[in-house]
PDB file of C-alpha atoms in Angstrom:
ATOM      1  CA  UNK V   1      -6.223  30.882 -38.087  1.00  0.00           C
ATOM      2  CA  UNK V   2      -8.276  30.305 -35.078  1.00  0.00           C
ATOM      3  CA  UNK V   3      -6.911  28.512 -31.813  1.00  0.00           C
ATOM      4  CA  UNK V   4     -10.366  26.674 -31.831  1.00  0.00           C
ATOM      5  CA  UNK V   5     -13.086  25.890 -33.959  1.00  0.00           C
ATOM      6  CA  UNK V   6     -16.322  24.719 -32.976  1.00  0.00           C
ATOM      7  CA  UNK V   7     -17.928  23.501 -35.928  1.00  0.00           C
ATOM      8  CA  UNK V   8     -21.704  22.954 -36.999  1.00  0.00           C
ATOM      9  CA  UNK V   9     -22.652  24.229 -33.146  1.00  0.00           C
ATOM     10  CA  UNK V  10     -26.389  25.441 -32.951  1.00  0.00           C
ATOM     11  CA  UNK V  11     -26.234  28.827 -31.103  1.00  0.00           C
ATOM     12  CA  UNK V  12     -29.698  30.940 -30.448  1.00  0.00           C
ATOM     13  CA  UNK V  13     -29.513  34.492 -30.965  1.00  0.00           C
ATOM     14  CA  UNK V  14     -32.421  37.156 -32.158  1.00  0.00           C
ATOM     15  CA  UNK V  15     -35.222  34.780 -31.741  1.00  0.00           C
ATOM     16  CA  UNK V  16     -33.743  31.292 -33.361  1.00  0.00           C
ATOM     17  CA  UNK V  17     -31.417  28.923 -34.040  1.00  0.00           C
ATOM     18  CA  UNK V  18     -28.091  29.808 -36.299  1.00  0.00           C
ATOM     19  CA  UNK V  19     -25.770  26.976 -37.174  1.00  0.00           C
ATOM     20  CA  UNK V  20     -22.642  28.163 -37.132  1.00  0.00           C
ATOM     21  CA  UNK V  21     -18.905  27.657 -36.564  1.00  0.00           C
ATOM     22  CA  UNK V  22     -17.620  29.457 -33.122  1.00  0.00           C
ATOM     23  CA  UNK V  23     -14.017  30.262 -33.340  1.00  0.00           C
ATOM     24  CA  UNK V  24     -12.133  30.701 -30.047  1.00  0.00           C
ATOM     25  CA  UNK V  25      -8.654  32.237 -28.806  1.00  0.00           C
ATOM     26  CA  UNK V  26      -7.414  32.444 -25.587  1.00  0.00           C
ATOM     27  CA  UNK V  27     -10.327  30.353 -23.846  1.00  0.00           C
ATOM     28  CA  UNK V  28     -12.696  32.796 -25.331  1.00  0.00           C
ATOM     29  CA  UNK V  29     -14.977  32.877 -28.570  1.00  0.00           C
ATOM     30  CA  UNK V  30     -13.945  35.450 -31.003  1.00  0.00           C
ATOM     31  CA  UNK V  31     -16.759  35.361 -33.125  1.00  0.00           C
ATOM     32  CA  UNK V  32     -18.882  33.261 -35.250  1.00  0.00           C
ATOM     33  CA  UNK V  33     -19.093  32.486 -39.341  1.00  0.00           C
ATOM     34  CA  UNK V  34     -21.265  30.490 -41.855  1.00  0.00           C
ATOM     35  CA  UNK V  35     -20.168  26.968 -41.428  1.00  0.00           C
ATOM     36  CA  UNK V  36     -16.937  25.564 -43.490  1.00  0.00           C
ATOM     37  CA  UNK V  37     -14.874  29.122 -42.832  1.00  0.00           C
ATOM     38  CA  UNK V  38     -11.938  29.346 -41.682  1.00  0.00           C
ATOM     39  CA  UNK V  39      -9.555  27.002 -40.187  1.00  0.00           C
ATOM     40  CA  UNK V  40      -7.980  25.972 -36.698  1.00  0.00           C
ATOM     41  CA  UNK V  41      -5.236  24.100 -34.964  1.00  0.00           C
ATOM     42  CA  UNK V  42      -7.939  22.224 -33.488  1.00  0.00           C
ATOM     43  CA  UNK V  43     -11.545  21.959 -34.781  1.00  0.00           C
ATOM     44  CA  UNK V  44     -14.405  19.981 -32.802  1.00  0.00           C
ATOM     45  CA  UNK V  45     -17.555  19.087 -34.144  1.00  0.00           C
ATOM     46  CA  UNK V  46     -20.893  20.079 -33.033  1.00  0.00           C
ATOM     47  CA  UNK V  47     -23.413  19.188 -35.198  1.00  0.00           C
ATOM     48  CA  UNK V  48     -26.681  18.977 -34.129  1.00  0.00           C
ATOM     49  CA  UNK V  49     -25.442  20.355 -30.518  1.00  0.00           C
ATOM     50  CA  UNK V  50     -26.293  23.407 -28.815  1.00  0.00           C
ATOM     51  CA  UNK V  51     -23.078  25.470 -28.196  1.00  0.00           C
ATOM     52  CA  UNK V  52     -24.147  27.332 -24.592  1.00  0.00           C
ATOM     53  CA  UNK V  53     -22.129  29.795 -22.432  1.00  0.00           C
ATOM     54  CA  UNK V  54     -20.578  28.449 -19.381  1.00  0.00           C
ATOM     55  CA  UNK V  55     -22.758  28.630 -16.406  1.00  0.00           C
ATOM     56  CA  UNK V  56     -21.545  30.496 -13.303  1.00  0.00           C
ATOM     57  CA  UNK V  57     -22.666  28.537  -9.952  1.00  0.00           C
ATOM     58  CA  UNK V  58     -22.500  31.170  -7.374  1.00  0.00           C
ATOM     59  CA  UNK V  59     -23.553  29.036  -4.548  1.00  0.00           C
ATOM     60  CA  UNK V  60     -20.927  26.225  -3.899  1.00  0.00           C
ATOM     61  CA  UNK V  61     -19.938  24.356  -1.038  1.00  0.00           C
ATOM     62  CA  UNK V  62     -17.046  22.657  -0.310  1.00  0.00           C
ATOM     63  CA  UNK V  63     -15.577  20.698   2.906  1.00  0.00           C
ATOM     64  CA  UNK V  64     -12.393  20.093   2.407  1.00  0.00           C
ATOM     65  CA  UNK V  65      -9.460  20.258   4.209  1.00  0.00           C
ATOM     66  CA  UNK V  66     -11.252  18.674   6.969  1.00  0.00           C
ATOM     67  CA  UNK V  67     -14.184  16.616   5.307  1.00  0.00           C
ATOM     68  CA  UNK V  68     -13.002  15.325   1.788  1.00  0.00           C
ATOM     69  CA  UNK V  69     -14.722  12.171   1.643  1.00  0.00           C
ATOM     70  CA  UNK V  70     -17.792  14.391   1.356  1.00  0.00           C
ATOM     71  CA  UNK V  71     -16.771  16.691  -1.666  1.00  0.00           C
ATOM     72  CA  UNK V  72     -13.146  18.361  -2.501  1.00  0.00           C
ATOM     73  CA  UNK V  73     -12.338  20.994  -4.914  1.00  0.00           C
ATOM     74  CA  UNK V  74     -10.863  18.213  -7.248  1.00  0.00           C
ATOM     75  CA  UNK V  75     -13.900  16.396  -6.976  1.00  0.00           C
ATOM     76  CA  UNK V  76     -16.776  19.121  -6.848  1.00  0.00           C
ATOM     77  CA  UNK V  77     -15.198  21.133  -9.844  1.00  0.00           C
ATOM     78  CA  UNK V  78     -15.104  18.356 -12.048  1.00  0.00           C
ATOM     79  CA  UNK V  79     -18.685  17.470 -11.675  1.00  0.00           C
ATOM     80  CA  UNK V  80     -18.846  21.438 -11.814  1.00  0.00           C
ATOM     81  CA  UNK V  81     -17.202  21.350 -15.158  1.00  0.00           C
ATOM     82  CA  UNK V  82     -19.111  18.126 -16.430  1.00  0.00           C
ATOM     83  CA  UNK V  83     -22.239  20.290 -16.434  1.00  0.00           C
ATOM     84  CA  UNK V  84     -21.675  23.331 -17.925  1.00  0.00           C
ATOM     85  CA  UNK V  85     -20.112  25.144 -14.792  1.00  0.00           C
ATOM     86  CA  UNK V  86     -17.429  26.821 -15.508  1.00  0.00           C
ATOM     87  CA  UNK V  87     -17.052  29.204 -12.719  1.00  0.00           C
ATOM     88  CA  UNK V  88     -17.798  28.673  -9.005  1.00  0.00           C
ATOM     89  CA  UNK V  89     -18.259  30.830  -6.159  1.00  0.00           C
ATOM     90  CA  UNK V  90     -17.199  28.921  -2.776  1.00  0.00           C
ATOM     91  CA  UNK V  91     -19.508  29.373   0.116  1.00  0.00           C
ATOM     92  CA  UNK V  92     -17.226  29.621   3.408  1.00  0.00           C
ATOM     93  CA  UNK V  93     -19.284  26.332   5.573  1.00  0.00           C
ATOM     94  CA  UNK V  94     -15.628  24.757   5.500  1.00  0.00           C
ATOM     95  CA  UNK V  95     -13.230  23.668   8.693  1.00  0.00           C
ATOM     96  CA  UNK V  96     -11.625  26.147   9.793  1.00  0.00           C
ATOM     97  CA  UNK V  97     -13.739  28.911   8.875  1.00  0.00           C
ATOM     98  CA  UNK V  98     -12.754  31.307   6.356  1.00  0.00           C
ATOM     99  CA  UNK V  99     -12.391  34.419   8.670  1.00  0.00           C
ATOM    100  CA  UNK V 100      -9.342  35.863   7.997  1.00  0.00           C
ATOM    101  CA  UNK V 101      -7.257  36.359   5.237  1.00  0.00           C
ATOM    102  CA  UNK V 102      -4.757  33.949   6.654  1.00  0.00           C
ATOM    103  CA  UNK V 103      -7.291  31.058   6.031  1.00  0.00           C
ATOM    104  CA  UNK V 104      -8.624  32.243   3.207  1.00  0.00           C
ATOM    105  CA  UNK V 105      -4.995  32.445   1.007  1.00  0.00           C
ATOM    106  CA  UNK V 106      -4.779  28.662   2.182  1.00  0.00           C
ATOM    107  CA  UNK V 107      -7.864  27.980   0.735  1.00  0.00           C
ATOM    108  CA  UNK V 108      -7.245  29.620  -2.557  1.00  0.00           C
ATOM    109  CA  UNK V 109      -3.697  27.982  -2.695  1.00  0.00           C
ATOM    110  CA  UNK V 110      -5.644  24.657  -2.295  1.00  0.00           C
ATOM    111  CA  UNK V 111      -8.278  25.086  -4.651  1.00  0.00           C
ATOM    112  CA  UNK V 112      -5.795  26.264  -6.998  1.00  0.00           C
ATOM    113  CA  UNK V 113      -3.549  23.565  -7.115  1.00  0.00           C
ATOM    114  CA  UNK V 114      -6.680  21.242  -7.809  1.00  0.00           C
ATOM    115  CA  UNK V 115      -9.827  22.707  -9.382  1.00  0.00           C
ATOM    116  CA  UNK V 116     -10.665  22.208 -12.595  1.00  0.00           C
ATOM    117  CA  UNK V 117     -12.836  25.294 -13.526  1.00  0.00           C
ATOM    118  CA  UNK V 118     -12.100  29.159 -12.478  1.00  0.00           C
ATOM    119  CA  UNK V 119     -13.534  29.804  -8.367  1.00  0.00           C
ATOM    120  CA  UNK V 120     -14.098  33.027  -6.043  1.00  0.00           C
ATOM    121  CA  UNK V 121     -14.290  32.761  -2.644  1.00  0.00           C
ATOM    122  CA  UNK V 122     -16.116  34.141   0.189  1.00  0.00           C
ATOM    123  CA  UNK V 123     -15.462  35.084   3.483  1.00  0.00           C
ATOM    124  CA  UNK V 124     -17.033  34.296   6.954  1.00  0.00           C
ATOM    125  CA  UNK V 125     -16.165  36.958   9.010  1.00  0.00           C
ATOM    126  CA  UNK V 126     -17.611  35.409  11.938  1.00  0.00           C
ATOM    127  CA  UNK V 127     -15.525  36.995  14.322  1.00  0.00           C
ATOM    128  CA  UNK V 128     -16.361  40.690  12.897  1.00  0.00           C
ATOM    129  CA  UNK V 129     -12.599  41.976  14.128  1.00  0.00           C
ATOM    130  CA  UNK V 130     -12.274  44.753  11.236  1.00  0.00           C
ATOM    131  CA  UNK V 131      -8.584  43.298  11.034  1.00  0.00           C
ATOM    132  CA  UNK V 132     -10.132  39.814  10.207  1.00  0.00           C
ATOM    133  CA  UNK V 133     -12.859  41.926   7.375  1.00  0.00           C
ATOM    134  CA  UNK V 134      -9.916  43.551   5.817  1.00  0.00           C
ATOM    135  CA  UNK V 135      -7.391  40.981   5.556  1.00  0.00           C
ATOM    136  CA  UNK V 136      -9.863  38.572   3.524  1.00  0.00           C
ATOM    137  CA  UNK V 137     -10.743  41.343   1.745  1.00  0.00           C
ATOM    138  CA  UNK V 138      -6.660  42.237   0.904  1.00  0.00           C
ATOM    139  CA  UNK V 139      -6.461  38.294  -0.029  1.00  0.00           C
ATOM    140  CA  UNK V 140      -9.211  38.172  -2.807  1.00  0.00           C
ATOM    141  CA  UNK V 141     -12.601  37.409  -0.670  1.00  0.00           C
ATOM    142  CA  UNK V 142     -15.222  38.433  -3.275  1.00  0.00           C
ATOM    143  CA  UNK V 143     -17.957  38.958  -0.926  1.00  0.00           C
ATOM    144  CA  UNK V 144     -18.987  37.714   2.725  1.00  0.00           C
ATOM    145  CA  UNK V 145     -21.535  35.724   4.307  1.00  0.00           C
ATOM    146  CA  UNK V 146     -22.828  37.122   7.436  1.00  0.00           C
ATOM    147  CA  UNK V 147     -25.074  34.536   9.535  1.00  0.00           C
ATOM    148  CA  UNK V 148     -27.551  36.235  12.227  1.00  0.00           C
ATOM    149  CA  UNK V 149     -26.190  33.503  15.255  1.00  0.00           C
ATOM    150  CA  UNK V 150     -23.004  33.069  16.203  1.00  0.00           C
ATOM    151  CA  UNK V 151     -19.993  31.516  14.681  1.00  0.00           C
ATOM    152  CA  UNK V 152     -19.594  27.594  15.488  1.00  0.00           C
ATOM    153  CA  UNK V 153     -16.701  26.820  17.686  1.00  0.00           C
TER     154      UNK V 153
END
C-alpha cells in the first residue's frame, strides 16, 4: 500500500498522454499503474489534470532580514510552491551580504525555520578573502555569484 495515490492524473510520456494513477512514498513517485490499482492511506484525485514534475527556480531573490515587506522566505516560497516550484535557489542581493559562511548559516537557519518548499543558497563572496570563499563553501553555498564592480557598502 502506497503512502499516496494520485488518481486519474494525465502524465505525457513517449509522445502522448497516459492516464494513470501515480503512487508516491517518501515525497517521491514510485511508479505508475492502469487506473483503479492499488490502494493508499491517502488518495487524491486528478482527473482530467496534468500531473507535472516540480519545477526548480534557480534564480530567486529574497530580502529579508532587512526588507520583508518586500518578499520573505515565508512569503516568496509559498507563492513558489503555489506554482509548481518546488525547489529554489536563493540569489545572495540580501542585507547583509552573504559573504561568509557566518552569514550564510544564518540565512539557511532562517529560511529553514520558514520556507515552504526545499532552497540552496548562494554565496556573494564580495570580499574575495579565500577564508570568506571557503567558509560559505564549508556551510552549504551551492555556487557563487561574482559581480564585475565592487561590493555595496
Amino acid at each position: 500500500m502506497a503512502e499516496l495515490i494520485v488518481r486519474n492524473g494525465m502524465v505525457y510520456s513517449e509522445g502522448r498522454l497516459h492516464a494513470v494513477d501515480l503512487a508516491v512514498e517518501g515525497g517521491a513517485v514510485e511508479g505508475w499503474m492502469n487506473p483503479g490499482r492499488g490502494g493508499a492511506e491517502v488518495e487524491v484525485d486528478a482527473e482530467g489534470k496534468w500531473v507535472i514534475p516540480g519545477v526548480i527556480d534557480a534564480h530567486f531573490h529574497c530580502r529579508a532580514p532587512a526588507y520583508p515587506e518586500r518578499e520573505d522566505f515565508a512569503s516568496g516560497s509559498a507563492a513558489a510552491a503555489a506554482g509548481g516550484v518546488t525547489t529554489f535557489f536563493e540569489m545572495p542581493i540580501s542585507t547583509p551580504g552573504v559573504y561568509n559562511g557566518e552569514v550564510l548559516r544564518a540565512r539557511r537557519e532562517l529560511a529553514e525555520s520558514v520556507a515552504h518548499v526545499d532552497f540552496g543558497l548562494y554565496a556573494a563572496p564580495g570580499t574575495l578573502d579565500p577564508g570568506d570563499v571557503e567558509s560559505a563553501a564549508r556551510e552549504g553555498a551551492i555556487g557563487y555569484k561574482i559581480f564585475l564592480h565592487g561590493a555595496p557598502p
